[in-house]
Tab-separated table of C-alpha atoms in Angstrom:
chain	number	residue	atom	x	y	z
A	1	MET	CA	135.052	61.973	100.054
A	2	THR	CA	135.456	62.354	96.057
A	3	ALA	CA	137.356	59.223	95.072
A	4	ASP	CA	140.953	61.601	93.480
A	5	ARG	CA	142.647	59.018	90.712
A	6	ILE	CA	141.338	57.100	87.071
A	7	GLU	CA	143.729	54.662	86.951
A	8	ARG	CA	143.981	53.106	83.173
A	9	ASP	CA	146.287	51.494	80.928
A	10	VAL	CA	146.052	49.362	77.558
A	11	LEU	CA	148.560	47.804	75.028
A	12	ILE	CA	149.584	49.654	71.470
A	13	ASP	CA	151.076	48.402	68.881
A	14	ALA	CA	154.190	50.433	68.342
A	15	PRO	CA	157.595	51.130	70.555
A	16	VAL	CA	158.111	52.500	72.749
A	17	GLU	CA	159.680	55.965	71.206
A	18	ARG	CA	157.678	55.969	69.125
A	19	VAL	CA	154.722	55.852	71.838
A	20	TRP	CA	156.388	58.675	73.702
A	21	GLU	CA	156.557	60.055	70.325
A	22	LEU	CA	152.632	60.899	70.251
A	23	LEU	CA	152.232	61.497	73.418
A	24	THR	CA	154.763	64.693	73.433
A	25	GLU	CA	155.097	66.090	70.087
A	26	ALA	CA	151.999	68.639	69.646
A	27	GLU	CA	151.108	67.726	65.360
A	28	HIS	CA	150.452	63.834	67.266
A	29	VAL	CA	148.764	65.275	70.403
A	30	GLY	CA	146.312	67.637	68.579
A	31	ARG	CA	145.137	64.868	66.487
A	32	TRP	CA	144.762	62.156	69.081
A	33	PHE	CA	144.014	64.366	72.572
A	34	GLY	CA	142.328	67.145	71.134
A	35	ASP	CA	140.683	67.913	67.647
A	36	ALA	CA	142.186	71.689	67.443
A	37	GLY	CA	145.418	71.209	67.657
A	38	ALA	CA	148.018	71.026	70.580
A	39	GLU	CA	151.046	72.994	71.777
A	40	ILE	CA	153.909	71.675	73.886
A	41	ASP	CA	156.939	72.795	75.566
A	42	LEU	CA	158.292	69.876	76.278
A	43	ARG	CA	160.366	69.967	79.228
A	44	PRO	CA	160.453	70.785	82.965
A	45	GLY	CA	158.016	73.911	83.513
A	46	GLY	CA	156.756	74.552	79.953
A	47	GLU	CA	153.924	75.575	78.664
A	48	ILE	CA	150.790	72.881	77.394
A	49	LEU	CA	147.938	73.886	75.565
A	50	PHE	CA	145.381	70.877	73.809
A	51	ARG	CA	142.515	72.303	71.395
A	52	TRP	CA	139.400	70.472	71.357
A	53	SER	CA	136.580	72.455	68.434
A	54	GLU	CA	133.640	71.511	70.630
A	55	HIS	CA	135.530	72.123	74.656
A	56	GLY	CA	137.664	75.249	73.522
A	57	ASP	CA	141.036	75.287	74.976
A	58	ALA	CA	143.279	73.532	77.923
A	59	ARG	CA	145.815	74.712	79.550
A	60	GLY	CA	148.767	72.564	81.036
A	61	ARG	CA	152.308	72.990	83.115
A	62	VAL	CA	154.701	70.399	82.080
A	63	GLU	CA	155.377	68.376	85.154
A	64	VAL	CA	157.787	65.600	84.208
A	65	VAL	CA	159.575	64.735	81.322
A	66	GLU	CA	162.273	60.682	81.461
A	67	ARG	CA	162.396	60.261	78.082
A	68	PRO	CA	161.311	57.340	77.161
A	69	HIS	CA	159.324	56.062	80.030
A	70	ARG	CA	158.143	58.496	82.412
A	71	PHE	CA	155.539	62.368	81.059
A	72	ALA	CA	153.771	64.155	83.432
A	73	TYR	CA	152.022	67.227	83.213
A	74	THR	CA	149.154	69.414	85.744
A	75	TRP	CA	146.081	70.796	83.387
A	76	ALA	CA	142.919	73.216	84.123
A	77	PRO	CA	140.460	71.369	81.614
A	78	PHE	CA	137.952	72.608	84.146
A	79	GLY	CA	137.817	76.254	84.394
A	80	PRO	CA	135.295	78.573	81.916
A	81	ARG	CA	135.930	77.470	78.722
A	82	GLY	CA	134.721	78.734	75.080
A	83	ALA	CA	134.906	81.363	71.634
A	84	GLY	CA	136.434	84.057	73.318
A	85	ILE	CA	137.593	82.718	76.449
A	86	GLU	CA	141.480	82.987	78.171
A	87	PRO	CA	141.618	79.500	79.617
A	88	GLU	CA	143.066	79.233	82.977
A	89	ALA	CA	146.311	78.104	83.062
A	90	PRO	CA	146.631	75.121	85.984
A	91	ALA	CA	147.250	76.181	89.674
A	92	PRO	CA	146.039	74.617	93.471
A	93	GLY	CA	142.043	74.056	93.450
A	94	ASN	CA	141.876	73.786	89.110
A	95	SER	CA	143.666	71.763	87.630
A	96	THR	CA	144.836	67.743	87.722
A	97	LEU	CA	147.745	66.057	87.407
A	98	VAL	CA	148.296	63.110	84.767
A	99	GLU	CA	150.817	60.964	84.768
A	100	PHE	CA	152.139	58.609	82.059
A	101	THR	CA	154.269	55.400	82.319
A	102	LEU	CA	155.537	53.520	78.903
A	103	ALA	CA	157.288	50.360	78.904
A	104	ALA	CA	158.072	47.569	76.492
A	105	GLU	CA	156.137	44.362	75.829
A	106	GLY	CA	158.054	42.603	73.178
A	107	GLY	CA	157.618	45.127	69.879
A	108	SER	CA	154.665	47.467	71.355
A	109	THR	CA	154.587	49.717	74.712
A	110	ARG	CA	152.214	48.876	78.343
A	111	LEU	CA	150.903	52.245	78.194
A	112	SER	CA	149.223	53.542	82.117
A	113	VAL	CA	147.849	56.484	82.875
A	114	VAL	CA	147.095	57.902	86.351
A	115	GLU	CA	145.412	61.148	86.423
A	116	SER	CA	144.788	62.529	90.139
A	117	GLY	CA	144.059	65.366	92.453
A	118	PHE	CA	140.372	65.472	91.674
A	119	ALA	CA	139.421	65.846	95.585
A	120	ALA	CA	141.972	69.036	96.004
A	121	LEU	CA	139.881	70.876	93.085
A	122	ASP	CA	137.695	73.704	94.340
A	123	GLY	CA	134.401	73.506	93.959
A	124	ASP	CA	131.315	71.753	95.960
A	125	ALA	CA	130.870	67.847	96.190
A	126	GLU	CA	129.470	67.284	93.442
A	127	THR	CA	130.771	70.059	91.016
A	128	VAL	CA	134.548	68.032	91.982
A	129	ALA	CA	132.489	64.387	91.438
A	130	GLY	CA	131.002	65.827	87.548
A	131	HIS	CA	134.932	66.874	86.677
A	132	LEU	CA	136.243	62.867	88.010
A	133	ALA	CA	132.618	60.876	86.270
A	134	GLY	CA	133.742	63.620	83.071
A	135	ASN	CA	137.069	62.139	83.285
A	136	THR	CA	137.018	58.505	84.376
A	137	ARG	CA	134.004	58.397	81.172
A	138	GLY	CA	136.729	60.109	78.655
A	139	TRP	CA	140.055	58.608	79.324
A	140	PRO	CA	139.234	55.155	77.873
A	141	LEU	CA	137.738	57.038	74.146
A	142	GLU	CA	141.391	59.200	74.277
A	143	LEU	CA	143.817	56.137	74.400
A	144	ALA	CA	141.581	53.874	71.989
A	145	ASP	CA	142.142	57.449	70.192
A	146	LEU	CA	145.449	57.091	70.035
A	147	VAL	CA	146.216	53.200	69.676
A	148	ALA	CA	143.448	53.648	66.397
A	149	TYR	CA	146.281	56.997	66.619
A	150	ALA	CA	149.575	55.375	66.814
A	151	ALA	CA	148.326	52.523	64.190
A	152	GLY	CA	147.232	54.543	60.948
A	153	THR	CA	150.186	57.256	60.764
A	154	PRO	CA	154.218	56.212	60.456
A	155	ALA	CA	156.568	57.722	62.325
A	156	SER	CA	157.611	61.117	62.072
A	157	ARG	CA	161.295	60.303	61.769
């Protein structure tokens, strides 16, 4: 049986509203999460597109927008990827749910991330375990990039 979730949290030296911007505005997400841009239609049902120069694109769908404390999306980062390959839309069997929860801690923000749904991915146990392992390795790196980005980028407002 495959584990079903990844849980991480990090303290970011920025107020909740600022961290919300960094999580939900494409101009920021495309710098700390993807390295080749992002598109976000910030409403439940809205589409998301994450871009990486090395890995290709991944599509998502906004599930929850509760400014400034909760943001969630499903995404399909596990399909075929590369130049000229259209990324798959999230659907049962090819996507997981990513949930961000933000809470103030003094002038900083405690950001919790939970990615779940790995056990429901299509594929054999080895393939699914590989997806879980890859994202387990990836989230600490992405969150470290977010912390650094928050420290070095002026507020957009």
